[in-house]
Coordinates of C-alpha atoms and ligand atoms in Angstrom, one line a residue:
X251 CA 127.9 70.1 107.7
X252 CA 127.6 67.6 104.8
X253 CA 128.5 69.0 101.4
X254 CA 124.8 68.7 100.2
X255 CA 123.4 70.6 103.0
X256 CA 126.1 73.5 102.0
X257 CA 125.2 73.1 98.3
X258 CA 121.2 73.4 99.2
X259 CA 122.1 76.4 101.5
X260 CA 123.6 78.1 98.3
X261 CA 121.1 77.0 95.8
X262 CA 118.2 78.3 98.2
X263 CA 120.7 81.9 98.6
X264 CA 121.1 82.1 94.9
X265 CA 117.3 81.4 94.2
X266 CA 116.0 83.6 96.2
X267 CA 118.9 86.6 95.5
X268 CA 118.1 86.0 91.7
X269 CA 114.0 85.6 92.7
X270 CA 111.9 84.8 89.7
X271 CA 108.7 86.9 89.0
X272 CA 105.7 85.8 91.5
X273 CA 103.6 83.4 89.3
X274 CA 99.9 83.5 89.9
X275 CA 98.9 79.9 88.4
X276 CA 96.0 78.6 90.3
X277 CA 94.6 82.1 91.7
X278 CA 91.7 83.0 90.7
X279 CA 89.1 86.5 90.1
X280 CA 86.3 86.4 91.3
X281 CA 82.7 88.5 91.8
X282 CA 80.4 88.9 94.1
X283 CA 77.1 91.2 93.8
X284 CA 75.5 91.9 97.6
X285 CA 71.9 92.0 96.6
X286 CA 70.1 93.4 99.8
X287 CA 71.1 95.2 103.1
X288 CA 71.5 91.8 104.3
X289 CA 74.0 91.3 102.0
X290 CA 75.7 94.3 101.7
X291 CA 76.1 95.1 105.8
X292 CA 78.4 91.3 105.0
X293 CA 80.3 92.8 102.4
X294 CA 81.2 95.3 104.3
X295 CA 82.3 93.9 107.2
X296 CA 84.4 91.4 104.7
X297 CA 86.0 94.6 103.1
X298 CA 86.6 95.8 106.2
X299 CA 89.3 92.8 107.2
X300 CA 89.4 90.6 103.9
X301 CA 92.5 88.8 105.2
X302 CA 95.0 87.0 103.1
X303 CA 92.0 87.8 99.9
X304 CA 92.7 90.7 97.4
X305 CA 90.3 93.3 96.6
X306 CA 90.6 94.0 93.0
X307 CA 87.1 96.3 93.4
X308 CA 85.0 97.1 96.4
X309 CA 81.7 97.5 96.3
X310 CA 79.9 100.7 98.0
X311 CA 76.6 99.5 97.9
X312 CA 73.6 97.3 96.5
X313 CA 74.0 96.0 93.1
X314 CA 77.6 97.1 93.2
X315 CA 80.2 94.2 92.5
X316 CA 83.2 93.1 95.2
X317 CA 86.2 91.3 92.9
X318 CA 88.8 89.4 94.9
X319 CA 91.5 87.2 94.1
X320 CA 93.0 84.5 95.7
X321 CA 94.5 80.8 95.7
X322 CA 92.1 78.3 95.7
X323 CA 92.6 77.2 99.0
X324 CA 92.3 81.5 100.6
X325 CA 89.0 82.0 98.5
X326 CA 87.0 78.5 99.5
X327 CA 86.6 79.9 102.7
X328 CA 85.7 82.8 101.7
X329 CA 83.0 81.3 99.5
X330 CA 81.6 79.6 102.3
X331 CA 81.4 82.4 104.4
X332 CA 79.7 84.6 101.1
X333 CA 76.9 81.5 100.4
X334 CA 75.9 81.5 104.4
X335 CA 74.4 84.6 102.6
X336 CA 73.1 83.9 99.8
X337 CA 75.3 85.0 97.5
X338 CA 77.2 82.9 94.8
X339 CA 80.5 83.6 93.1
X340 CA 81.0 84.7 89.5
X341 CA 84.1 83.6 88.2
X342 CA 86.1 87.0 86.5
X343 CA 89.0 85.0 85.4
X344 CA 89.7 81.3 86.1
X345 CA 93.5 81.5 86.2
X346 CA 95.0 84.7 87.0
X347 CA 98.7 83.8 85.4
X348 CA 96.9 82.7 82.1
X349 CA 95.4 87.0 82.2
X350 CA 98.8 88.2 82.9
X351 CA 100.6 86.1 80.6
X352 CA 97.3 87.2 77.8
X353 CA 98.1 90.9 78.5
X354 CA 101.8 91.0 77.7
X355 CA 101.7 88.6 74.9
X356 CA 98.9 90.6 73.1
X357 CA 100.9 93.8 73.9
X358 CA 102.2 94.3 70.2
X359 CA 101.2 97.7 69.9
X360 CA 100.6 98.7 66.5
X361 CA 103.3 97.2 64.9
X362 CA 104.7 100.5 63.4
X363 CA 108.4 100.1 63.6
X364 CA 108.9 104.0 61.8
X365 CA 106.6 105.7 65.1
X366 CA 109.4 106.9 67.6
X367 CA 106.9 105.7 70.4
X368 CA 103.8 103.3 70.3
X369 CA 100.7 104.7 72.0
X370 CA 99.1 101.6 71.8
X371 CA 101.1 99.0 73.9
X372 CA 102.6 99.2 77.4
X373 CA 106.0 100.1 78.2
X374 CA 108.1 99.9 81.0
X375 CA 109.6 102.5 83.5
X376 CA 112.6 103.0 81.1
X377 CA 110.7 103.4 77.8
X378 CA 108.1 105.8 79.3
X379 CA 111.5 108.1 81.1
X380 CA 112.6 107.9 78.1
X381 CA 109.7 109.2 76.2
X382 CA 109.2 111.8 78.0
X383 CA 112.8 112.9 77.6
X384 CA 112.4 112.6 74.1
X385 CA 109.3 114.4 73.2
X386 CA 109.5 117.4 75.6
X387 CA 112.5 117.9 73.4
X388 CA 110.7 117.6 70.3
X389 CA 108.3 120.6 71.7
X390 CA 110.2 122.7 73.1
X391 CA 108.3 126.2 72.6
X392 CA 105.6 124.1 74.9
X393 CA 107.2 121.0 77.0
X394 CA 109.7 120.6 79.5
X395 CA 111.1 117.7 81.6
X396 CA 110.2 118.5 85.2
X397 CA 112.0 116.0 88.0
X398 CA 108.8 116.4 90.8
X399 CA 111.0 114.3 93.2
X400 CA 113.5 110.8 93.8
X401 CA 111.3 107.7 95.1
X402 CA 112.3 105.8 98.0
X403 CA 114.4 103.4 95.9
X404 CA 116.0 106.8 94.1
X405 CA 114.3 106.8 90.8
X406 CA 112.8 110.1 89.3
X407 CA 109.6 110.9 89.1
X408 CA 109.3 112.9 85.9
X409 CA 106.7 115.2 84.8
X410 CA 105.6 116.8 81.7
X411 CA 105.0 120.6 81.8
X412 CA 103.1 122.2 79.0
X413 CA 103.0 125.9 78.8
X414 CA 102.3 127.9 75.8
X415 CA 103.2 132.1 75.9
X416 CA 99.3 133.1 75.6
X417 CA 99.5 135.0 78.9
X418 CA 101.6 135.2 81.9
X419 CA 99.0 134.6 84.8
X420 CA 97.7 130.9 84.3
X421 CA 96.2 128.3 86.9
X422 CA 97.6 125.0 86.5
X423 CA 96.1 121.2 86.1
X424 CA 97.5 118.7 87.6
X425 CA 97.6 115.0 86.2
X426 CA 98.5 112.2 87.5
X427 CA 98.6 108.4 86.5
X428 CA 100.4 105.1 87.8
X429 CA 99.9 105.8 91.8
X430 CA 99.1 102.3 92.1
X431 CA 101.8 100.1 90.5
X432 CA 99.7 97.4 89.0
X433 CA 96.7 99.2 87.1
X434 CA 99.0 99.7 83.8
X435 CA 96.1 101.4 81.6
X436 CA 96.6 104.3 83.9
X437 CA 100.3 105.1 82.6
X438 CA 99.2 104.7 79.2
X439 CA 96.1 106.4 79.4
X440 CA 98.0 109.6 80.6
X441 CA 101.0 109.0 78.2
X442 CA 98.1 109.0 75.2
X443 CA 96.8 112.3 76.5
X444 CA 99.9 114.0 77.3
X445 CA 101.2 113.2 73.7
X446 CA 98.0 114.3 71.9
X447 CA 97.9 117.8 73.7
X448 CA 101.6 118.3 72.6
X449 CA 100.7 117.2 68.9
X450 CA 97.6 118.8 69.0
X451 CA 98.7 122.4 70.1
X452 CA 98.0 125.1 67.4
X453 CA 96.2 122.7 65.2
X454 CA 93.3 120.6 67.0
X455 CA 91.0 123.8 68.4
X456 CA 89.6 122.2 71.8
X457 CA 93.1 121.0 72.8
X458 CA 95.2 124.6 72.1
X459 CA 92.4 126.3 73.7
X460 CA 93.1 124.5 76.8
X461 CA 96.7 124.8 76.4
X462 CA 96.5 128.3 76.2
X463 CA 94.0 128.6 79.2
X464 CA 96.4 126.5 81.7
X465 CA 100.0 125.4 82.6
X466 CA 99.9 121.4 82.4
X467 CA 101.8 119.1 84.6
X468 CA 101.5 115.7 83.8
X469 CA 103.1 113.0 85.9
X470 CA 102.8 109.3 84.1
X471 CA 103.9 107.3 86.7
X472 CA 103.8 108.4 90.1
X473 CA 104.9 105.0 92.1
X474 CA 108.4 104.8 90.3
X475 CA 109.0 101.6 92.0
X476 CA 106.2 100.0 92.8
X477 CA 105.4 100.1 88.9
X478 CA 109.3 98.9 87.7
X479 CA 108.0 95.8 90.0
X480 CA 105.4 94.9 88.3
X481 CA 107.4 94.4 85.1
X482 CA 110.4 92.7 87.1
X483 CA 108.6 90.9 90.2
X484 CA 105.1 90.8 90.7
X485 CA 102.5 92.0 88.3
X486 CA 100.0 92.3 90.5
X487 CA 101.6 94.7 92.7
X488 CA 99.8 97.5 94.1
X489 CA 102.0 100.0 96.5
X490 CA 105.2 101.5 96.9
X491 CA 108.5 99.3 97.9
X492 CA 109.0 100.9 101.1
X493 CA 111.3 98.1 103.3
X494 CA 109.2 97.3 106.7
X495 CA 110.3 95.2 108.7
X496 CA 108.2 92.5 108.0
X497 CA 106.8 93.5 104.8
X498 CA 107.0 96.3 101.5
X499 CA 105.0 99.2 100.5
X500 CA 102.6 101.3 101.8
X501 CA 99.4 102.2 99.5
X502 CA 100.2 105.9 98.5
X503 CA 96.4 106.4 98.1
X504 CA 96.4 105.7 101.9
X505 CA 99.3 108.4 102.7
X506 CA 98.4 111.7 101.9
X507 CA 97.9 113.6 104.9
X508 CA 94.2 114.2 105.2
X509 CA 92.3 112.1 107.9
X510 CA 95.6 109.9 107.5
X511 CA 94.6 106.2 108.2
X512 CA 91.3 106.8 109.5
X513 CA 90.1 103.3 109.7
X514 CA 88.2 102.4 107.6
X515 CA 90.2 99.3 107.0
X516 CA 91.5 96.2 109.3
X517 CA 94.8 96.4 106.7
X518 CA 95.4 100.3 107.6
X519 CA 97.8 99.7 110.2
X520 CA 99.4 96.7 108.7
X521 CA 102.6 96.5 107.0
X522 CA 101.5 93.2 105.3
X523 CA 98.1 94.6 104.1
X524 CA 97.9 96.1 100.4
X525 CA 95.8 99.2 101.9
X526 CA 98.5 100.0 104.8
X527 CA 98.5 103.6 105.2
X528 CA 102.4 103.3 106.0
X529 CA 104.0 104.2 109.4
X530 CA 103.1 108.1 109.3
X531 CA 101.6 110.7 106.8
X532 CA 103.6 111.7 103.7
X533 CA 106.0 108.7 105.1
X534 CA 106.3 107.9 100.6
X535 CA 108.9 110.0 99.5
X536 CA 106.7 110.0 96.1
X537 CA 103.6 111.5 97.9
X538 CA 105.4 113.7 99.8
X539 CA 107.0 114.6 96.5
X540 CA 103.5 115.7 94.8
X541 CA 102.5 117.5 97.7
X542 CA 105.2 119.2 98.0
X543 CA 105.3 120.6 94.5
X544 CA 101.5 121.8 94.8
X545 CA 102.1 123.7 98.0
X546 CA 105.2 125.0 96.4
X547 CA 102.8 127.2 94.0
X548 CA 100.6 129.8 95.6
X549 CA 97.5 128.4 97.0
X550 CA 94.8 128.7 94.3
X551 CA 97.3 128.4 91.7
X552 CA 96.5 124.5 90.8
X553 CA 92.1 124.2 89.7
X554 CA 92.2 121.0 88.8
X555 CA 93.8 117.4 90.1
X556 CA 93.1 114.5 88.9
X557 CA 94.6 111.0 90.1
X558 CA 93.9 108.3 87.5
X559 CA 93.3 104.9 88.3
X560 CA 91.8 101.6 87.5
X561 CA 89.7 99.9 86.9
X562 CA 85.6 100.6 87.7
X563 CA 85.2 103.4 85.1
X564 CA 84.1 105.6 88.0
X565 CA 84.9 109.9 87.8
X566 CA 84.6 110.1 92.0
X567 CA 85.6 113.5 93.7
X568 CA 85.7 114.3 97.6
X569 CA 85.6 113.1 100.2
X570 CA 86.7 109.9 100.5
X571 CA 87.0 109.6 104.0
X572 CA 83.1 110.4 104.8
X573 CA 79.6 110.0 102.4
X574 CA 79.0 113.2 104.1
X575 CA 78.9 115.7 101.0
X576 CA 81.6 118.2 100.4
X577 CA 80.3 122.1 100.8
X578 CA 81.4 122.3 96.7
X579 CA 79.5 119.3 96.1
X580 CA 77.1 120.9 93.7
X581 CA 79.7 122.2 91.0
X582 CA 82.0 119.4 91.6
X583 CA 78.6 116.6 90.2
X584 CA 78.1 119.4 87.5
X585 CA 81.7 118.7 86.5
X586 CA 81.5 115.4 86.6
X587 CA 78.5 115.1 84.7
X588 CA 79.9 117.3 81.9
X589 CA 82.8 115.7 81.6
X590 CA 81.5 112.1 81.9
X591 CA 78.9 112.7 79.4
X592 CA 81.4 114.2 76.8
X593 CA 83.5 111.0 77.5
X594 CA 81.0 108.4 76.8
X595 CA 79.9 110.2 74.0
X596 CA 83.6 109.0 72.2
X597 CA 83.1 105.3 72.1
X598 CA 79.7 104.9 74.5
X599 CA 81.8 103.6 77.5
X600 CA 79.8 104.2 80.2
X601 CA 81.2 105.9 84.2
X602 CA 79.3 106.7 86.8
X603 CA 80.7 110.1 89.0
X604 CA 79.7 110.8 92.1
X605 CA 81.9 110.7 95.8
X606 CA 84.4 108.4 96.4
X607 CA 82.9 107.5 99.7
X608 CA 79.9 106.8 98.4
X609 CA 80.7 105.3 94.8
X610 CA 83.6 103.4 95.8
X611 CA 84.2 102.7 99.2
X612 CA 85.3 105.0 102.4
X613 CA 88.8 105.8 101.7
X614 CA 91.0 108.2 103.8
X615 CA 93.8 109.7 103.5
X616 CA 93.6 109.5 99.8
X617 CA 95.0 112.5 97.1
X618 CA 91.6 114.2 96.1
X619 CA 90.6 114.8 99.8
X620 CA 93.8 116.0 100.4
X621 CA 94.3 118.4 97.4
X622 CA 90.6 119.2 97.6
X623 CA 91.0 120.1 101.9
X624 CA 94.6 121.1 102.2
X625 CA 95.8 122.3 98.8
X626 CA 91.9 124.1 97.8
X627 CA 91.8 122.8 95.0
X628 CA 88.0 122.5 94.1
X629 CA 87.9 120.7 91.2
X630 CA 89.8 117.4 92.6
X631 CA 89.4 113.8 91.4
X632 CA 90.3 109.8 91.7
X633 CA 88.7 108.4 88.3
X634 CA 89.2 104.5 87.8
X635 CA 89.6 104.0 84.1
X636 CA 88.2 100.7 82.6
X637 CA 87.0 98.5 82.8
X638 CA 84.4 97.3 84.5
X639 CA 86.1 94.0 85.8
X640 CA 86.2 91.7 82.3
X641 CA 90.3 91.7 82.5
X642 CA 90.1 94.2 85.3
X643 CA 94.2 95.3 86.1
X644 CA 95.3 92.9 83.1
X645 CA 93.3 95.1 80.2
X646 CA 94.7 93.6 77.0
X647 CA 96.9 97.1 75.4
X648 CA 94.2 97.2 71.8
X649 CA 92.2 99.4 74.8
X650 CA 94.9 101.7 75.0
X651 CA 93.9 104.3 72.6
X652 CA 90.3 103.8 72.9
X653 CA 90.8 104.7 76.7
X654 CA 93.4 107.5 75.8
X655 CA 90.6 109.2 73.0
X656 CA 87.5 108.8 75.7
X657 CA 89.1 110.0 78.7
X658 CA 91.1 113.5 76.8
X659 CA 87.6 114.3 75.6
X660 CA 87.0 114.2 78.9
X661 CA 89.2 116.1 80.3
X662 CA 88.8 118.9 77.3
X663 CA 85.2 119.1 78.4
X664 CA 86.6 119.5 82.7
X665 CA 88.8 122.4 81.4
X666 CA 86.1 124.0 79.8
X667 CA 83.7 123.5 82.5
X668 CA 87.0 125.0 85.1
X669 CA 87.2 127.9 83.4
X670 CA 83.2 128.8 83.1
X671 CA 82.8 127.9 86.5
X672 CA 86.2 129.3 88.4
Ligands
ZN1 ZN1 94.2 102.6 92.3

């Protein structure tokens, strides 16, 4: 072998051991609104197998928007295919690199070197462990660090616990945020909420009300891995980093075992796809992590879960795997409605509630049909925060707080409407 072809060999080995973050010049976002049957019956089919094409939003229905993103050359034919039906792109973003490159050099926060931790800017994995080491120590009448379980690449997945001493026998809430690695306002939104509570407690009335009425855990980031990648490797990652064979992750929104990979998706069985349910239920040690810790309580114990996403600004409950309504489905819209309507009324961002199924897209196998059917816990949620598709996953941080204040009011309102309605 000639000396050049042994020096490529190692430059190609050291590239690829020392691989740079994916760069996403050249791809695009883009929208498309299905304005009749006609149209929609496409959309779904498209959804159904979308191919090499990302879905950054799926459309449920008429009027309701599909975002995808792709290389130039991946969405032309999809184009093509979408105009043999009369309906014409929107472009969301013209160069997807430019948004993520936007997102982190705008995320400054507020600037205030003297606040141990800024609300109002991303951080990474390390900052937000480290957070929530430090301020469960800084309440400690209220807060502890609670390890829920080790991810598949051996990280913790930390929760926050509040509790105050008001009585022995509470139910709990369960929060979750940053199941899917790359929708960041998720992490923050929950990290905003978890820290007001705890500063709140015994002096903001609405806040140590619901302290008092229920035993708080609060997960930040539940996909440990998948969301250290999209600081280190690919922001645009979505699932866990599960090695396949071929391929990494599985979508743990796809893995919970409830009408596990039902098919309603071409990419359910595929390694490669970003939906793949993963090669058997509970297979994601950080799913089987959560579900393990709910059972672990006695059944009834946990009255509210709710699995934060985004983006859509959509408060969806069960099921996910069917339109067919739920038998709570009454009191689950009433709670919806309540607490939807108490959210908007912070900073008139608008959400529409309703099933998952039917608001989203069929989804099975997902968290709130499992902790709705197999844990029984009623009052059970996926909400996708905002927005509604302007920046989509690459929301600049200044809507960090704005989305942290809307969505605790929110909340405040659920646990109110919980406990009047048991
Ligand atoms: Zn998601």
């Amino acid at each position: 072998m000639e000396t050049t072809h042994v020096l490529c060999i190692i430059w190609c080995l050291i590239t690829f051991c020392t691989a740079t973050k994916v760069n996403y010049s050249g791809h695009k976002v883009i929208r498309f609104i299905p304005h009749n049957e006609d149209q929609f019956k496409y959309v779904e089919k498209f959804q159904f197998n979308p191919g090499k094409v990302d879905i950054w939003r799926g459309s449920a229905g008429i009027g309701i928007p599909l975002d995808l993103s792709g290389n130039e050359d991946e969405l032309r034919t999809v184009i093509g295919s979408f105009e043999r039906f009369g309906m014409n792109p929107g472009v969301l973003m013209n160069d997807l690199q430019e948004g993520i490159d936007y997102q982190l050099e705008t995320n400054k926060g507020s600037g205030d070197a003297n606040a141990d931790f800024d609300y109002g800017k991303y951080h990474t994995l390390e900052e937000i462990q480290g957070w929530i080491e430090d301020i469960t120590k800084r309440y400690p009448n209220i807060a502890d660090m609670v390890s829920i379980v080790k991810s598949y690449e051996g990280r913790e997945m930390l929760a926050i616990q509040i509790r105050s001493n008001s009585s022995s026998n509470k139910a709990g809430i369960w929060i979750e945020g940053g199941i899917h690695a790359r929708e960041w306002i998720s992490p923050a939104t929950v990290i905003y909420m978890a820290g007001k509570l705890l500063e709140g407690y015994g002096e903001v009335e609405n806040v140590t009300k619901a302290i008092d009425a229920f035993d708080w855990y609060i997960v930040p980031v539940v996909n440990v891995d998948g969301y250290k990648y999209t600081w280190t490797g690919d922001r645009n990652w979505r699932k866990t980093r599960t090695k396949h064979l071929l391929c990494y992750g599985s979508d743990p929104n796809r893995n919970w075992d409830n009408h596990w990979c039902n098919g309603e998706s071409a990419g359910g069985h595929n390694p490669c796809s970003d939906v793949y349910c993963g090669p058997k239920p509970f297979s994601e040690p950080v799913v089987k992590g959560v579900a393990d810790f709910i059972l672990s309580k006695p059944t009834g114990y946990f009255k509210i879960f709710i699995d934060f996403h985004s983006y859509s600004q959509l408060w969806m409950s069960p099921w996910g795997y069917t339109k067919a309504k739920p038998k709570d489905y009454e009191q689950q819209e009433a709670s919806s409605a309540a607490t939807v309507q108490a959210l908007t009324a912070v900073h008139g961002t608008k959400y529409i509630y309703g099933p998952i199924a039917s608001t989203i897209y069929v989804a099975s196998g997902s968290s709130a049909d499992w902790t709705y059917a197999n844990a029984s816990i009623k009052y059970s949620y996926g909400v996708e925060l905002r927005d509604q598709g302007q920046y989509g996953f690459l929301l600049p941080a200044d809507q960090i707080i704005p989305s942290g204040e809307e969505t605790l009011q929110g909340l405040l309102t659920l646990t109110q409407f919980v406990q009047n309605n048991p």
